[in-house]
């Protein structure tokens, strides 16, 4: 249990869903996990559970949509830790709006928690990691980056932006010789609160069970994903096992996009 032993890893949106599963797995594999979120109650609960199980975790309040929050959080962790080995830009989410009805305010909100936040985190991480010999940046996008879901206009655009921002950053860091890898992860439908809500909205079906059954049919493997399916991919990109992997997009979707 030491695939990321003693690495310092910041996971945004770590209080729930994919983020909390990722934080728990990274801690079990030996990392010092800095968990950030705006849901302080859940964030502190998960942190306490990780520490009670023998892991090492700290919680920070952090609204990823705000540039000044990134400044504050990086200033705090730079004063307490000697380096940041891995950043997981996981916080995000979307709302169900098509191009005709999405308001500019809602468009900006979805952009800010997904694309703006990933831009800010990537920029702050590169600035520090290049001084300390390198690192790995993992940006959580979605299969929505690859297909035009009609009622997810802002979300598709934001997640597609994360896809190419990651590739551009990877090539730049490689050419500069920073030893910083940047990759994106693209989950299919995952069994989280947000995932179930998205499934209900997309199908128009009233219950989680009905919506998940409809989505299961779209995943050739015969089930939707679990948070651990994604956490395992993040663990690989965080570990030195992926030291030759940069500028790629790891699709973890049970075959959803292969159809
Ligand atoms: N669940 C899915 O089916 C699915 C599929 C593809 C991609 N994703 C992506 O995976 C990531 C995690 O999704 P999830 O299903 O675990 O969602 P979730 O809603 O369960 O968890 C998201 C976490 O982000 C936090 N968060 C929201 N806004 C924030 C902000 N401004 N600053 C800091 N934290 C904030 C929330 O408090 C929450 O803890 C998101 O980027 C999402 O778009 C999810």
mmCIF file of C-alpha atoms and ligand atoms in Angstrom:
data_model
loop_
_atom_site.group_PDB
_atom_site.id
_atom_site.type_symbol
_atom_site.label_atom_id
_atom_site.label_comp_id
_atom_site.label_asym_id
_atom_site.label_seq_id
_atom_site.Cartn_x
_atom_site.Cartn_y
_atom_site.Cartn_z
ATOM 1 C CA UNK A 1 0.000 0.000 0.000
ATOM 2 C CA UNK A 2 2.617 2.542 -0.999
ATOM 3 C CA UNK A 3 2.033 3.516 -4.606
ATOM 4 C CA UNK A 4 2.115 7.242 -3.725
ATOM 5 C CA UNK A 5 4.088 6.952 -0.473
ATOM 6 C CA UNK A 6 4.903 10.341 1.113
ATOM 7 C CA UNK A 7 3.686 12.306 -1.894
ATOM 8 C CA UNK A 8 1.855 15.525 -0.973
ATOM 9 C CA UNK A 9 -1.377 15.654 -2.949
ATOM 10 C CA UNK A 10 -4.062 18.351 -3.123
ATOM 11 C CA UNK A 11 -7.520 17.074 -4.109
ATOM 12 C CA UNK A 12 -10.195 19.708 -4.767
ATOM 13 C CA UNK A 13 -13.857 18.873 -4.219
ATOM 14 C CA UNK A 14 -12.676 16.154 -1.855
ATOM 15 C CA UNK A 15 -15.615 16.191 0.555
ATOM 16 C CA UNK A 16 -17.984 14.049 -1.514
ATOM 17 C CA UNK A 17 -18.300 11.725 -4.489
ATOM 18 C CA UNK A 18 -15.252 11.035 -6.638
ATOM 19 C CA UNK A 19 -13.089 13.436 -4.639
ATOM 20 C CA UNK A 20 -13.645 11.725 -1.295
ATOM 21 C CA UNK A 21 -13.083 8.250 -2.810
ATOM 22 C CA UNK A 22 -9.863 9.555 -4.368
ATOM 23 C CA UNK A 23 -8.663 11.131 -1.117
ATOM 24 C CA UNK A 24 -9.318 7.908 0.792
ATOM 25 C CA UNK A 25 -7.491 5.753 -1.770
ATOM 26 C CA UNK A 26 -4.480 8.080 -2.036
ATOM 27 C CA UNK A 27 -4.201 8.148 1.765
ATOM 28 C CA UNK A 28 -4.352 4.324 1.920
ATOM 29 C CA UNK A 29 -1.507 4.290 -0.626
ATOM 30 C CA UNK A 30 0.712 6.427 1.605
ATOM 31 C CA UNK A 31 0.108 10.015 0.458
ATOM 32 C CA UNK A 32 -0.294 13.097 2.613
ATOM 33 C CA UNK A 33 -3.671 14.283 1.322
ATOM 34 C CA UNK A 34 -4.709 17.923 1.407
ATOM 35 C CA UNK A 35 -8.462 17.898 0.922
ATOM 36 C CA UNK A 36 -10.223 21.068 -0.175
ATOM 37 C CA UNK A 37 -13.911 21.867 -0.655
ATOM 38 C CA UNK A 38 -16.653 24.328 0.230
ATOM 39 C CA UNK A 39 -18.639 21.639 2.095
ATOM 40 C CA UNK A 40 -16.766 21.991 5.381
ATOM 41 C CA UNK A 41 -18.918 19.550 7.361
ATOM 42 C CA UNK A 42 -18.424 16.658 4.928
ATOM 43 C CA UNK A 43 -14.792 17.667 4.297
ATOM 44 C CA UNK A 44 -13.920 17.584 7.992
ATOM 45 C CA UNK A 45 -15.782 14.286 8.443
ATOM 46 C CA UNK A 46 -13.897 12.527 5.619
ATOM 47 C CA UNK A 47 -10.598 13.977 6.877
ATOM 48 C CA UNK A 48 -11.255 12.662 10.391
ATOM 49 C CA UNK A 49 -12.154 9.222 9.013
ATOM 50 C CA UNK A 50 -8.936 9.047 6.962
ATOM 51 C CA UNK A 51 -6.825 10.048 9.967
ATOM 52 C CA UNK A 52 -8.664 7.616 12.274
ATOM 53 C CA UNK A 53 -7.831 4.827 9.812
ATOM 54 C CA UNK A 54 -4.120 5.652 10.062
ATOM 55 C CA UNK A 55 -3.881 7.928 7.021
ATOM 56 C CA UNK A 56 -2.604 11.487 6.804
ATOM 57 C CA UNK A 57 -5.119 14.136 5.711
ATOM 58 C CA UNK A 58 -5.804 17.820 6.293
ATOM 59 C CA UNK A 59 -8.850 19.815 5.278
ATOM 60 C CA UNK A 60 -8.898 23.338 3.838
ATOM 61 C CA UNK A 61 -11.914 25.469 2.969
ATOM 62 C CA UNK A 62 -11.432 26.410 -0.674
ATOM 63 C CA UNK A 63 -13.858 27.775 -3.266
ATOM 64 C CA UNK A 64 -12.092 26.812 -6.503
ATOM 65 C CA UNK A 65 -14.056 29.346 -8.573
ATOM 66 C CA UNK A 66 -12.331 32.293 -6.835
ATOM 67 C CA UNK A 67 -8.788 33.343 -7.852
ATOM 68 C CA UNK A 68 -8.083 34.848 -4.418
ATOM 69 C CA UNK A 69 -8.962 31.510 -2.776
ATOM 70 C CA UNK A 70 -6.272 29.764 -4.848
ATOM 71 C CA UNK A 71 -3.801 32.445 -3.775
ATOM 72 C CA UNK A 72 -4.705 31.925 -0.101
ATOM 73 C CA UNK A 73 -4.684 28.111 -0.256
ATOM 74 C CA UNK A 74 -1.356 27.909 -2.100
ATOM 75 C CA UNK A 75 0.191 30.435 0.249
ATOM 76 C CA UNK A 76 -1.003 28.340 3.232
ATOM 77 C CA UNK A 77 0.210 24.982 1.905
ATOM 78 C CA UNK A 78 3.529 26.457 0.740
ATOM 79 C CA UNK A 79 4.148 27.632 4.296
ATOM 80 C CA UNK A 80 3.372 24.183 5.738
ATOM 81 C CA UNK A 81 4.727 21.726 3.148
ATOM 82 C CA UNK A 82 8.004 21.621 1.248
ATOM 83 C CA UNK A 83 6.478 20.578 -2.058
ATOM 84 C CA UNK A 84 3.273 19.637 -3.900
ATOM 85 C CA UNK A 85 3.744 16.414 -5.837
ATOM 86 C CA UNK A 86 0.249 16.067 -7.277
ATOM 87 C CA UNK A 87 -2.770 18.310 -7.862
ATOM 88 C CA UNK A 88 -6.136 16.705 -8.621
ATOM 89 C CA UNK A 89 -8.501 19.319 -10.052
ATOM 90 C CA UNK A 90 -11.680 17.389 -9.280
ATOM 91 C CA UNK A 91 -14.204 19.965 -8.001
ATOM 92 C CA UNK A 92 -16.861 20.729 -10.561
ATOM 93 C CA UNK A 93 -20.339 20.019 -11.737
ATOM 94 C CA UNK A 94 -22.970 21.181 -14.133
ATOM 95 C CA UNK A 95 -26.549 22.143 -14.594
ATOM 96 C CA UNK A 96 -29.054 21.016 -17.125
ATOM 97 C CA UNK A 97 -29.311 23.826 -19.667
ATOM 98 C CA UNK A 98 -29.475 23.922 -23.439
ATOM 99 C CA UNK A 99 -27.938 26.644 -25.607
ATOM 100 C CA UNK A 100 -31.263 28.481 -26.025
ATOM 101 C CA UNK A 101 -32.144 28.748 -22.371
ATOM 102 C CA UNK A 102 -28.876 28.850 -20.460
ATOM 103 C CA UNK A 103 -28.424 32.311 -18.946
ATOM 104 C CA UNK A 104 -25.092 34.071 -19.166
ATOM 105 C CA UNK A 105 -24.933 34.003 -15.362
ATOM 106 C CA UNK A 106 -25.355 30.213 -15.306
ATOM 107 C CA UNK A 107 -22.869 29.775 -18.161
ATOM 108 C CA UNK A 108 -20.302 31.798 -16.191
ATOM 109 C CA UNK A 109 -21.002 29.787 -12.994
ATOM 110 C CA UNK A 110 -20.421 26.443 -14.724
ATOM 111 C CA UNK A 111 -17.289 27.806 -16.423
ATOM 112 C CA UNK A 112 -15.956 29.147 -13.135
ATOM 113 C CA UNK A 113 -16.199 25.930 -11.092
ATOM 114 C CA UNK A 114 -14.943 23.710 -13.923
ATOM 115 C CA UNK A 115 -12.715 25.452 -16.504
ATOM 116 C CA UNK A 116 -11.630 28.593 -14.600
ATOM 117 C CA UNK A 117 -10.835 26.512 -11.522
ATOM 118 C CA UNK A 118 -8.769 24.031 -13.524
ATOM 119 C CA UNK A 119 -6.917 26.875 -15.223
ATOM 120 C CA UNK A 120 -6.132 28.530 -11.885
ATOM 121 C CA UNK A 121 -5.089 25.299 -10.179
ATOM 122 C CA UNK A 122 -2.894 24.235 -13.085
ATOM 123 C CA UNK A 123 -1.189 27.628 -13.206
ATOM 124 C CA UNK A 124 -0.536 27.776 -9.452
ATOM 125 C CA UNK A 125 0.705 24.171 -9.387
ATOM 126 C CA UNK A 126 3.129 24.661 -12.294
ATOM 127 C CA UNK A 127 4.584 27.742 -10.600
ATOM 128 C CA UNK A 128 5.456 25.741 -7.468
ATOM 129 C CA UNK A 129 6.208 22.324 -8.999
ATOM 130 C CA UNK A 130 8.788 23.718 -11.427
ATOM 131 C CA UNK A 131 10.770 25.042 -8.439
ATOM 132 C CA UNK A 132 10.742 21.656 -6.700
ATOM 133 C CA UNK A 133 11.614 19.267 -9.515
ATOM 134 C CA UNK A 134 8.252 18.422 -11.029
ATOM 135 C CA UNK A 135 4.900 16.809 -10.352
ATOM 136 C CA UNK A 136 1.653 15.480 -11.789
ATOM 137 C CA UNK A 137 -1.504 17.476 -12.496
ATOM 138 C CA UNK A 138 -4.703 15.497 -13.021
ATOM 139 C CA UNK A 139 -7.747 17.318 -14.350
ATOM 140 C CA UNK A 140 -11.166 15.682 -13.999
ATOM 141 C CA UNK A 141 -13.143 16.286 -17.183
ATOM 142 C CA UNK A 142 -15.972 14.052 -18.460
ATOM 143 C CA UNK A 143 -17.188 12.054 -21.440
ATOM 144 C CA UNK A 144 -19.240 15.219 -22.001
ATOM 145 C CA UNK A 145 -16.021 16.680 -23.466
ATOM 146 C CA UNK A 146 -16.449 14.391 -26.482
ATOM 147 C CA UNK A 147 -20.177 14.354 -27.261
ATOM 148 C CA UNK A 148 -22.637 17.191 -27.561
ATOM 149 C CA UNK A 149 -25.244 16.353 -24.954
ATOM 150 C CA UNK A 150 -28.029 18.748 -26.013
ATOM 151 C CA UNK A 151 -28.990 19.866 -22.527
ATOM 152 C CA UNK A 152 -25.506 20.301 -21.109
ATOM 153 C CA UNK A 153 -24.288 23.235 -23.208
ATOM 154 C CA UNK A 154 -22.132 24.940 -20.575
ATOM 155 C CA UNK A 155 -20.933 21.694 -18.986
ATOM 156 C CA UNK A 156 -19.850 20.167 -22.338
ATOM 157 C CA UNK A 157 -18.016 23.367 -23.225
ATOM 158 C CA UNK A 158 -16.264 23.575 -19.857
ATOM 159 C CA UNK A 159 -15.207 19.916 -19.832
ATOM 160 C CA UNK A 160 -13.996 20.115 -23.463
ATOM 161 C CA UNK A 161 -11.956 23.160 -22.437
ATOM 162 C CA UNK A 162 -10.344 21.164 -19.622
ATOM 163 C CA UNK A 163 -9.407 18.438 -22.129
ATOM 164 C CA UNK A 164 -7.360 20.735 -24.383
ATOM 165 C CA UNK A 165 -6.091 22.975 -21.576
ATOM 166 C CA UNK A 166 -4.525 19.810 -20.127
ATOM 167 C CA UNK A 167 -2.859 18.863 -23.427
ATOM 168 C CA UNK A 168 -1.558 22.382 -24.041
ATOM 169 C CA UNK A 169 -0.156 22.549 -20.505
ATOM 170 C CA UNK A 170 1.448 19.098 -20.868
ATOM 171 C CA UNK A 171 3.246 20.015 -24.084
ATOM 172 C CA UNK A 172 4.347 23.367 -22.662
ATOM 173 C CA UNK A 173 5.730 21.823 -19.457
ATOM 174 C CA UNK A 174 7.475 19.082 -21.439
ATOM 175 C CA UNK A 175 9.132 21.571 -23.778
ATOM 176 C CA UNK A 176 10.242 23.690 -20.822
ATOM 177 C CA UNK A 177 11.822 20.649 -19.148
ATOM 178 C CA UNK A 178 9.798 21.126 -15.952
ATOM 179 C CA UNK A 179 9.179 17.384 -15.363
ATOM 180 C CA UNK A 180 5.509 18.205 -14.803
ATOM 181 C CA UNK A 181 2.964 15.814 -16.310
ATOM 182 C CA UNK A 182 -0.572 17.003 -17.087
ATOM 183 C CA UNK A 183 -3.393 14.619 -17.982
ATOM 184 C CA UNK A 184 -7.186 14.606 -17.999
ATOM 185 C CA UNK A 185 -9.632 11.937 -16.811
ATOM 186 C CA UNK A 186 -13.012 11.416 -18.452
ATOM 187 C CA UNK A 187 -15.574 9.487 -16.396
ATOM 188 C CA UNK A 188 -18.783 8.038 -17.785
ATOM 189 C CA UNK A 189 -21.790 8.108 -15.464
ATOM 190 C CA UNK A 190 -20.581 7.491 -11.911
ATOM 191 C CA UNK A 191 -22.702 6.550 -8.916
ATOM 192 C CA UNK A 192 -22.495 9.785 -6.897
ATOM 193 C CA UNK A 193 -25.225 12.190 -5.779
ATOM 194 C CA UNK A 194 -24.356 14.493 -8.683
ATOM 195 C CA UNK A 195 -24.169 11.584 -11.131
ATOM 196 C CA UNK A 196 -27.630 10.335 -10.165
ATOM 197 C CA UNK A 197 -29.117 13.812 -10.425
ATOM 198 C CA UNK A 198 -27.577 14.216 -13.877
ATOM 199 C CA UNK A 199 -29.045 10.834 -14.913
ATOM 200 C CA UNK A 200 -32.542 11.835 -13.737
ATOM 201 C CA UNK A 201 -32.383 15.163 -15.569
ATOM 202 C CA UNK A 202 -30.985 13.629 -18.753
ATOM 203 C CA UNK A 203 -33.579 10.846 -18.935
ATOM 204 C CA UNK A 204 -36.538 12.737 -17.480
ATOM 205 C CA UNK A 205 -37.212 9.655 -15.348
ATOM 206 C CA UNK A 206 -38.437 10.310 -11.796
ATOM 207 C CA UNK A 207 -36.383 7.880 -9.707
ATOM 208 C CA UNK A 208 -32.680 7.131 -9.367
ATOM 209 C CA UNK A 209 -33.275 3.442 -10.098
ATOM 210 C CA UNK A 210 -35.107 4.135 -13.367
ATOM 211 C CA UNK A 211 -32.560 6.709 -14.507
ATOM 212 C CA UNK A 212 -29.612 4.451 -13.666
ATOM 213 C CA UNK A 213 -31.209 1.527 -15.510
ATOM 214 C CA UNK A 214 -31.558 3.739 -18.595
ATOM 215 C CA UNK A 215 -27.918 4.850 -18.324
ATOM 216 C CA UNK A 216 -26.691 1.309 -17.672
ATOM 217 C CA UNK A 217 -27.973 0.415 -21.126
ATOM 218 C CA UNK A 218 -25.630 3.061 -22.581
ATOM 219 C CA UNK A 219 -22.544 1.567 -20.896
ATOM 220 C CA UNK A 220 -21.567 -1.609 -22.812
ATOM 221 C CA UNK A 221 -19.899 -3.098 -19.754
ATOM 222 C CA UNK A 222 -23.360 -3.451 -18.195
ATOM 223 C CA UNK A 223 -23.157 -1.091 -15.222
ATOM 224 C CA UNK A 224 -22.472 2.546 -14.399
ATOM 225 C CA UNK A 225 -19.181 3.420 -12.693
ATOM 226 C CA UNK A 226 -18.275 3.608 -9.025
ATOM 227 C CA UNK A 227 -16.219 6.425 -7.453
ATOM 228 C CA UNK A 228 -13.408 3.880 -6.942
ATOM 229 C CA UNK A 229 -13.280 3.187 -10.703
ATOM 230 C CA UNK A 230 -12.202 6.810 -11.160
ATOM 231 C CA UNK A 231 -10.046 6.962 -8.018
ATOM 232 C CA UNK A 232 -8.010 4.030 -9.365
ATOM 233 C CA UNK A 233 -7.290 5.944 -12.587
ATOM 234 C CA UNK A 234 -6.279 9.017 -10.607
ATOM 235 C CA UNK A 235 -4.005 6.886 -8.412
ATOM 236 C CA UNK A 236 -2.213 5.592 -11.524
ATOM 237 C CA UNK A 237 -1.657 9.122 -12.884
ATOM 238 C CA UNK A 238 -0.516 10.323 -9.453
ATOM 239 C CA UNK A 239 1.991 7.489 -9.035
ATOM 240 C CA UNK A 240 5.404 7.116 -10.651
ATOM 241 C CA UNK A 241 3.989 4.131 -12.597
ATOM 242 C CA UNK A 242 2.743 6.735 -15.093
ATOM 243 C CA UNK A 243 6.037 8.632 -15.378
ATOM 244 C CA UNK A 244 5.943 8.366 -19.233
ATOM 245 C CA UNK A 245 2.298 9.489 -19.423
ATOM 246 C CA UNK A 246 1.583 13.128 -20.172
ATOM 247 C CA UNK A 247 -0.814 15.014 -22.430
ATOM 248 C CA UNK A 248 -3.169 12.060 -22.576
ATOM 249 C CA UNK A 249 -6.865 11.719 -21.782
ATOM 250 C CA UNK A 250 -7.852 8.677 -19.785
ATOM 251 C CA UNK A 251 -11.447 7.681 -20.532
ATOM 252 C CA UNK A 252 -12.994 5.531 -17.785
ATOM 253 C CA UNK A 253 -16.533 4.958 -18.982
ATOM 254 C CA UNK A 254 -17.372 1.265 -19.348
ATOM 255 C CA UNK A 255 -17.304 1.678 -23.122
ATOM 256 C CA UNK A 256 -19.828 4.568 -23.241
ATOM 257 C CA UNK A 257 -17.839 6.518 -25.841
ATOM 258 C CA UNK A 258 -16.772 3.421 -27.778
ATOM 259 C CA UNK A 259 -20.251 2.851 -29.200
HETATM 260 N N1 LIG B 1 -20.585 11.678 -11.213
HETATM 261 C C1 LIG B 1 -20.479 11.600 -12.552
HETATM 262 O O1 LIG B 1 -21.232 10.871 -13.201
HETATM 263 C C2 LIG B 1 -19.397 12.381 -13.264
HETATM 264 C C3 LIG B 1 -19.159 12.079 -14.598
HETATM 265 C C4 LIG B 1 -18.180 12.780 -15.294
HETATM 266 C C5 LIG B 1 -17.449 13.763 -14.647
HETATM 267 N N2 LIG B 1 -17.706 14.042 -13.344
HETATM 268 C C6 LIG B 1 -16.898 15.096 -12.717
HETATM 269 O O2 LIG B 1 -16.266 14.562 -11.575
HETATM 270 C C7 LIG B 1 -16.072 15.586 -10.604
HETATM 271 C C8 LIG B 1 -16.667 15.155 -9.270
HETATM 272 O O3 LIG B 1 -18.044 14.860 -9.481
HETATM 273 P P1 LIG B 1 -18.934 14.121 -8.377
HETATM 274 O O4 LIG B 1 -19.908 13.302 -9.094
HETATM 275 O O5 LIG B 1 -18.062 13.525 -7.340
HETATM 276 O O6 LIG B 1 -19.718 15.380 -7.784
HETATM 277 P P2 LIG B 1 -20.197 15.673 -6.293
HETATM 278 O O7 LIG B 1 -21.213 16.769 -6.426
HETATM 279 O O8 LIG B 1 -20.555 14.439 -5.578
HETATM 280 O O9 LIG B 1 -18.873 16.269 -5.613
HETATM 281 C C9 LIG B 1 -18.352 17.469 -6.056
HETATM 282 C C10 LIG B 1 -17.634 18.149 -4.901
HETATM 283 O O10 LIG B 1 -17.168 19.422 -5.368
HETATM 284 C C11 LIG B 1 -17.478 20.388 -4.378
HETATM 285 N N3 LIG B 1 -17.598 21.701 -4.990
HETATM 286 C C12 LIG B 1 -18.604 22.192 -5.761
HETATM 287 N N4 LIG B 1 -18.364 23.463 -6.075
HETATM 288 C C13 LIG B 1 -17.176 23.789 -5.510
HETATM 289 C C14 LIG B 1 -16.396 24.965 -5.473
HETATM 290 N N5 LIG B 1 -16.801 26.087 -6.092
HETATM 291 N N6 LIG B 1 -15.213 24.939 -4.810
HETATM 292 C C15 LIG B 1 -14.802 23.811 -4.177
HETATM 293 N N7 LIG B 1 -15.509 22.675 -4.152
HETATM 294 C C16 LIG B 1 -16.688 22.676 -4.818
HETATM 295 C C17 LIG B 1 -18.779 19.926 -3.749
HETATM 296 O O11 LIG B 1 -18.975 20.501 -2.460
HETATM 297 C C18 LIG B 1 -18.556 18.424 -3.698
HETATM 298 O O12 LIG B 1 -17.914 18.027 -2.504
HETATM 299 C C19 LIG B 1 -16.718 16.852 -11.183
HETATM 300 O O13 LIG B 1 -15.730 17.633 -11.820
HETATM 301 C C20 LIG B 1 -17.690 16.279 -12.215
HETATM 302 O O14 LIG B 1 -18.004 17.204 -13.229
HETATM 303 C C21 LIG B 1 -18.659 13.379 -12.627
#
